[in-house]
């Protein structure tokens, strides 16, 4: 409303009632409806989704290309689910030492996790310069 833009939310069905491929097809059908029935120029369309919806955004873009359909102006996948094998979820479930699946997926992010030791070090800083030094580490 504030931007003078319209939005369309697709209420896709969830697994296991339908397959992931069928979910992507629902998104494709929604996209076709926008460009064919509503006559919206694809250059004015952004596809956006969060989590499972973010994963669908990525898969929808891939399928649009495979089908030779016009690509939207852009795609915004927010925290997309992209491990459709669920291998990570199984490993996290089996290893009780893993506290957060996202840190397990990206080991490079492990040091970004603020734990009790980090908090203690932060609290012991006497001034802003010391805290800035910790932030640079």
JSON list of C-alpha atoms in Angstrom, two decimals:
[
{"chain": "A", "resi": 1, "resn": "UNK", "atom": "CA", "xyz": [0.00, 0.00, 0.00]},
{"chain": "A", "resi": 2, "resn": "UNK", "atom": "CA", "xyz": [2.75, 2.45, 0.95]},
{"chain": "A", "resi": 3, "resn": "UNK", "atom": "CA", "xyz": [4.82, 1.58, -2.10]},
{"chain": "A", "resi": 4, "resn": "UNK", "atom": "CA", "xyz": [1.90, 1.58, -4.49]},
{"chain": "A", "resi": 5, "resn": "UNK", "atom": "CA", "xyz": [2.53, -2.08, -5.30]},
{"chain": "A", "resi": 6, "resn": "UNK", "atom": "CA", "xyz": [0.25, -5.09, -5.27]},
{"chain": "A", "resi": 7, "resn": "UNK", "atom": "CA", "xyz": [1.05, -8.47, -3.80]},
{"chain": "A", "resi": 8, "resn": "UNK", "atom": "CA", "xyz": [-0.32, -11.93, -4.29]},
{"chain": "A", "resi": 9, "resn": "UNK", "atom": "CA", "xyz": [0.22, -14.64, -1.69]},
{"chain": "A", "resi": 10, "resn": "UNK", "atom": "CA", "xyz": [-0.06, -18.22, -2.84]},
{"chain": "A", "resi": 11, "resn": "UNK", "atom": "CA", "xyz": [-1.41, -20.55, -0.19]},
{"chain": "A", "resi": 12, "resn": "UNK", "atom": "CA", "xyz": [0.32, -23.69, -1.38]},
{"chain": "A", "resi": 13, "resn": "UNK", "atom": "CA", "xyz": [-0.45, -27.12, 0.03]},
{"chain": "A", "resi": 14, "resn": "UNK", "atom": "CA", "xyz": [2.01, -28.70, 2.44]},
{"chain": "A", "resi": 15, "resn": "UNK", "atom": "CA", "xyz": [3.93, -31.95, 2.38]},
{"chain": "A", "resi": 16, "resn": "UNK", "atom": "CA", "xyz": [3.19, -34.81, 2.90]},
{"chain": "A", "resi": 17, "resn": "UNK", "atom": "CA", "xyz": [-0.32, -34.21, 1.48]},
{"chain": "A", "resi": 18, "resn": "UNK", "atom": "CA", "xyz": [1.35, -33.29, -1.80]},
{"chain": "A", "resi": 19, "resn": "UNK", "atom": "CA", "xyz": [4.93, -33.64, -3.03]},
{"chain": "A", "resi": 20, "resn": "UNK", "atom": "CA", "xyz": [7.55, -30.91, -3.28]},
{"chain": "A", "resi": 21, "resn": "UNK", "atom": "CA", "xyz": [7.25, -31.10, -7.08]},
{"chain": "A", "resi": 22, "resn": "UNK", "atom": "CA", "xyz": [3.53, -30.43, -6.81]},
{"chain": "A", "resi": 23, "resn": "UNK", "atom": "CA", "xyz": [4.23, -27.44, -4.56]},
{"chain": "A", "resi": 24, "resn": "UNK", "atom": "CA", "xyz": [6.54, -26.00, -7.21]},
{"chain": "A", "resi": 25, "resn": "UNK", "atom": "CA", "xyz": [3.83, -26.61, -9.82]},
{"chain": "A", "resi": 26, "resn": "UNK", "atom": "CA", "xyz": [1.38, -24.63, -7.66]},
{"chain": "A", "resi": 27, "resn": "UNK", "atom": "CA", "xyz": [3.86, -21.74, -7.61]},
{"chain": "A", "resi": 28, "resn": "UNK", "atom": "CA", "xyz": [4.30, -21.99, -11.39]},
{"chain": "A", "resi": 29, "resn": "UNK", "atom": "CA", "xyz": [0.51, -21.93, -11.82]},
{"chain": "A", "resi": 30, "resn": "UNK", "atom": "CA", "xyz": [0.32, -18.82, -9.63]},
{"chain": "A", "resi": 31, "resn": "UNK", "atom": "CA", "xyz": [3.05, -17.14, -11.66]},
{"chain": "A", "resi": 32, "resn": "UNK", "atom": "CA", "xyz": [1.32, -18.01, -14.94]},
{"chain": "A", "resi": 33, "resn": "UNK", "atom": "CA", "xyz": [-1.91, -16.58, -13.55]},
{"chain": "A", "resi": 34, "resn": "UNK", "atom": "CA", "xyz": [-0.15, -13.31, -12.76]},
{"chain": "A", "resi": 35, "resn": "UNK", "atom": "CA", "xyz": [1.44, -12.92, -16.18]},
{"chain": "A", "resi": 36, "resn": "UNK", "atom": "CA", "xyz": [-1.33, -14.44, -18.37]},
{"chain": "A", "resi": 37, "resn": "UNK", "atom": "CA", "xyz": [-4.59, -13.57, -16.61]},
{"chain": "A", "resi": 38, "resn": "UNK", "atom": "CA", "xyz": [-3.68, -10.43, -14.70]},
{"chain": "A", "resi": 39, "resn": "UNK", "atom": "CA", "xyz": [-1.40, -9.33, -17.57]},
{"chain": "A", "resi": 40, "resn": "UNK", "atom": "CA", "xyz": [1.43, -8.23, -15.30]},
{"chain": "A", "resi": 41, "resn": "UNK", "atom": "CA", "xyz": [4.79, -7.69, -17.01]},
{"chain": "A", "resi": 42, "resn": "UNK", "atom": "CA", "xyz": [7.30, -10.20, -15.56]},
{"chain": "A", "resi": 43, "resn": "UNK", "atom": "CA", "xyz": [9.77, -7.29, -15.29]},
{"chain": "A", "resi": 44, "resn": "UNK", "atom": "CA", "xyz": [7.49, -5.94, -12.53]},
{"chain": "A", "resi": 45, "resn": "UNK", "atom": "CA", "xyz": [7.32, -9.19, -10.55]},
{"chain": "A", "resi": 46, "resn": "UNK", "atom": "CA", "xyz": [9.37, -10.28, -7.56]},
{"chain": "A", "resi": 47, "resn": "UNK", "atom": "CA", "xyz": [8.92, -13.72, -6.06]},
{"chain": "A", "resi": 48, "resn": "UNK", "atom": "CA", "xyz": [9.47, -13.81, -2.32]},
{"chain": "A", "resi": 49, "resn": "UNK", "atom": "CA", "xyz": [9.29, -16.55, 0.30]},
{"chain": "A", "resi": 50, "resn": "UNK", "atom": "CA", "xyz": [10.61, -17.40, 3.74]},
{"chain": "A", "resi": 51, "resn": "UNK", "atom": "CA", "xyz": [11.96, -20.72, 5.04]},
{"chain": "A", "resi": 52, "resn": "UNK", "atom": "CA", "xyz": [10.15, -23.47, 3.10]},
{"chain": "A", "resi": 53, "resn": "UNK", "atom": "CA", "xyz": [8.69, -20.70, 0.93]},
{"chain": "A", "resi": 54, "resn": "UNK", "atom": "CA", "xyz": [12.23, -19.45, 0.30]},
{"chain": "A", "resi": 55, "resn": "UNK", "atom": "CA", "xyz": [13.16, -22.90, -0.95]},
{"chain": "A", "resi": 56, "resn": "UNK", "atom": "CA", "xyz": [10.12, -22.84, -3.21]},
{"chain": "A", "resi": 57, "resn": "UNK", "atom": "CA", "xyz": [11.27, -19.48, -4.58]},
{"chain": "A", "resi": 58, "resn": "UNK", "atom": "CA", "xyz": [14.58, -21.02, -5.67]},
{"chain": "A", "resi": 59, "resn": "UNK", "atom": "CA", "xyz": [12.91, -24.11, -7.16]},
{"chain": "A", "resi": 60, "resn": "UNK", "atom": "CA", "xyz": [10.27, -22.01, -8.93]},
{"chain": "A", "resi": 61, "resn": "UNK", "atom": "CA", "xyz": [12.92, -19.83, -10.58]},
{"chain": "A", "resi": 62, "resn": "UNK", "atom": "CA", "xyz": [14.75, -22.96, -11.76]},
{"chain": "A", "resi": 63, "resn": "UNK", "atom": "CA", "xyz": [11.58, -24.49, -13.17]},
{"chain": "A", "resi": 64, "resn": "UNK", "atom": "CA", "xyz": [10.56, -21.24, -14.90]},
{"chain": "A", "resi": 65, "resn": "UNK", "atom": "CA", "xyz": [13.90, -21.31, -16.71]},
{"chain": "A", "resi": 66, "resn": "UNK", "atom": "CA", "xyz": [13.53, -24.99, -17.59]},
{"chain": "A", "resi": 67, "resn": "UNK", "atom": "CA", "xyz": [10.04, -24.35, -19.00]},
{"chain": "A", "resi": 68, "resn": "UNK", "atom": "CA", "xyz": [11.28, -21.36, -21.00]},
{"chain": "A", "resi": 69, "resn": "UNK", "atom": "CA", "xyz": [8.89, -19.00, -19.24]},
{"chain": "A", "resi": 70, "resn": "UNK", "atom": "CA", "xyz": [9.86, -15.35, -18.75]},
{"chain": "A", "resi": 71, "resn": "UNK", "atom": "CA", "xyz": [11.86, -14.76, -15.60]},
{"chain": "A", "resi": 72, "resn": "UNK", "atom": "CA", "xyz": [10.57, -12.34, -12.96]},
{"chain": "A", "resi": 73, "resn": "UNK", "atom": "CA", "xyz": [12.48, -9.15, -12.21]},
{"chain": "A", "resi": 74, "resn": "UNK", "atom": "CA", "xyz": [13.90, -10.78, -9.12]},
{"chain": "A", "resi": 75, "resn": "UNK", "atom": "CA", "xyz": [13.59, -13.34, -6.37]},
{"chain": "A", "resi": 76, "resn": "UNK", "atom": "CA", "xyz": [13.90, -12.88, -2.63]},
{"chain": "A", "resi": 77, "resn": "UNK", "atom": "CA", "xyz": [14.46, -16.18, -0.82]},
{"chain": "A", "resi": 78, "resn": "UNK", "atom": "CA", "xyz": [14.52, -15.42, 2.93]},
{"chain": "A", "resi": 79, "resn": "UNK", "atom": "CA", "xyz": [16.32, -18.12, 4.95]},
{"chain": "A", "resi": 80, "resn": "UNK", "atom": "CA", "xyz": [15.44, -20.72, 2.33]},
{"chain": "A", "resi": 81, "resn": "UNK", "atom": "CA", "xyz": [15.22, -24.37, 3.23]},
{"chain": "A", "resi": 82, "resn": "UNK", "atom": "CA", "xyz": [17.64, -25.85, 0.74]},
{"chain": "A", "resi": 83, "resn": "UNK", "atom": "CA", "xyz": [18.59, -29.22, 2.26]},
{"chain": "A", "resi": 84, "resn": "UNK", "atom": "CA", "xyz": [15.71, -31.27, 0.90]},
{"chain": "A", "resi": 85, "resn": "UNK", "atom": "CA", "xyz": [17.49, -34.50, 1.81]},
{"chain": "A", "resi": 86, "resn": "UNK", "atom": "CA", "xyz": [16.85, -33.72, 5.49]},
{"chain": "A", "resi": 87, "resn": "UNK", "atom": "CA", "xyz": [20.31, -35.17, 6.10]},
{"chain": "A", "resi": 88, "resn": "UNK", "atom": "CA", "xyz": [21.21, -32.26, 8.37]},
{"chain": "A", "resi": 89, "resn": "UNK", "atom": "CA", "xyz": [18.05, -32.64, 10.44]},
{"chain": "A", "resi": 90, "resn": "UNK", "atom": "CA", "xyz": [18.78, -36.33, 10.95]},
{"chain": "A", "resi": 91, "resn": "UNK", "atom": "CA", "xyz": [22.36, -35.64, 12.04]},
{"chain": "A", "resi": 92, "resn": "UNK", "atom": "CA", "xyz": [21.23, -32.96, 14.46]},
{"chain": "A", "resi": 93, "resn": "UNK", "atom": "CA", "xyz": [18.60, -35.31, 15.86]},
{"chain": "A", "resi": 94, "resn": "UNK", "atom": "CA", "xyz": [21.19, -38.06, 16.37]},
{"chain": "A", "resi": 95, "resn": "UNK", "atom": "CA", "xyz": [23.94, -35.87, 17.84]},
{"chain": "A", "resi": 96, "resn": "UNK", "atom": "CA", "xyz": [22.65, -34.20, 21.00]},
{"chain": "A", "resi": 97, "resn": "UNK", "atom": "CA", "xyz": [25.77, -31.97, 21.15]},
{"chain": "A", "resi": 98, "resn": "UNK", "atom": "CA", "xyz": [24.55, -30.00, 18.13]},
{"chain": "A", "resi": 99, "resn": "UNK", "atom": "CA", "xyz": [22.51, -27.11, 19.50]},
{"chain": "A", "resi": 100, "resn": "UNK", "atom": "CA", "xyz": [21.60, -25.37, 16.25]},
{"chain": "A", "resi": 101, "resn": "UNK", "atom": "CA", "xyz": [21.23, -27.02, 12.85]},
{"chain": "A", "resi": 102, "resn": "UNK", "atom": "CA", "xyz": [22.18, -23.82, 11.02]},
{"chain": "A", "resi": 103, "resn": "UNK", "atom": "CA", "xyz": [25.60, -23.78, 12.70]},
{"chain": "A", "resi": 104, "resn": "UNK", "atom": "CA", "xyz": [26.03, -27.45, 11.87]},
{"chain": "A", "resi": 105, "resn": "UNK", "atom": "CA", "xyz": [25.31, -26.74, 8.18]},
{"chain": "A", "resi": 106, "resn": "UNK", "atom": "CA", "xyz": [27.81, -23.86, 8.09]},
{"chain": "A", "resi": 107, "resn": "UNK", "atom": "CA", "xyz": [30.77, -24.65, 10.36]},
{"chain": "A", "resi": 108, "resn": "UNK", "atom": "CA", "xyz": [32.34, -21.30, 9.45]},
{"chain": "A", "resi": 109, "resn": "UNK", "atom": "CA", "xyz": [29.51, -19.63, 11.36]},
{"chain": "A", "resi": 110, "resn": "UNK", "atom": "CA", "xyz": [30.27, -21.47, 14.60]},
{"chain": "A", "resi": 111, "resn": "UNK", "atom": "CA", "xyz": [32.37, -18.62, 15.93]},
{"chain": "A", "resi": 112, "resn": "UNK", "atom": "CA", "xyz": [29.51, -16.21, 15.35]},
{"chain": "A", "resi": 113, "resn": "UNK", "atom": "CA", "xyz": [27.55, -17.94, 18.10]},
{"chain": "A", "resi": 114, "resn": "UNK", "atom": "CA", "xyz": [27.71, -15.92, 21.31]},
{"chain": "A", "resi": 115, "resn": "UNK", "atom": "CA", "xyz": [28.11, -18.30, 24.22]},
{"chain": "A", "resi": 116, "resn": "UNK", "atom": "CA", "xyz": [28.68, -17.81, 27.96]},
{"chain": "A", "resi": 117, "resn": "UNK", "atom": "CA", "xyz": [32.44, -17.40, 27.54]},
{"chain": "A", "resi": 118, "resn": "UNK", "atom": "CA", "xyz": [31.96, -14.68, 24.92]},
{"chain": "A", "resi": 119, "resn": "UNK", "atom": "CA", "xyz": [29.48, -12.89, 27.15]},
{"chain": "A", "resi": 120, "resn": "UNK", "atom": "CA", "xyz": [31.85, -13.09, 30.14]},
{"chain": "A", "resi": 121, "resn": "UNK", "atom": "CA", "xyz": [34.71, -11.65, 28.08]},
{"chain": "A", "resi": 122, "resn": "UNK", "atom": "CA", "xyz": [32.42, -8.86, 26.84]},
{"chain": "A", "resi": 123, "resn": "UNK", "atom": "CA", "xyz": [31.20, -8.01, 30.35]},
{"chain": "A", "resi": 124, "resn": "UNK", "atom": "CA", "xyz": [34.78, -7.82, 31.67]},
{"chain": "A", "resi": 125, "resn": "UNK", "atom": "CA", "xyz": [35.73, -5.13, 29.18]},
{"chain": "A", "resi": 126, "resn": "UNK", "atom": "CA", "xyz": [36.36, -1.82, 30.91]},
{"chain": "A", "resi": 127, "resn": "UNK", "atom": "CA", "xyz": [35.87, 0.53, 27.99]},
{"chain": "A", "resi": 128, "resn": "UNK", "atom": "CA", "xyz": [34.61, 0.86, 24.45]},
{"chain": "A", "resi": 129, "resn": "UNK", "atom": "CA", "xyz": [38.07, 0.37, 22.87]},
{"chain": "A", "resi": 130, "resn": "UNK", "atom": "CA", "xyz": [38.41, -3.06, 24.47]},
{"chain": "A", "resi": 131, "resn": "UNK", "atom": "CA", "xyz": [34.95, -4.04, 23.23]},
{"chain": "A", "resi": 132, "resn": "UNK", "atom": "CA", "xyz": [35.79, -2.83, 19.75]},
{"chain": "A", "resi": 133, "resn": "UNK", "atom": "CA", "xyz": [38.91, -4.98, 19.80]},
{"chain": "A", "resi": 134, "resn": "UNK", "atom": "CA", "xyz": [36.83, -8.06, 20.68]},
{"chain": "A", "resi": 135, "resn": "UNK", "atom": "CA", "xyz": [34.48, -7.25, 17.82]},
{"chain": "A", "resi": 136, "resn": "UNK", "atom": "CA", "xyz": [37.45, -7.22, 15.40]},
{"chain": "A", "resi": 137, "resn": "UNK", "atom": "CA", "xyz": [38.64, -10.69, 16.44]}
]
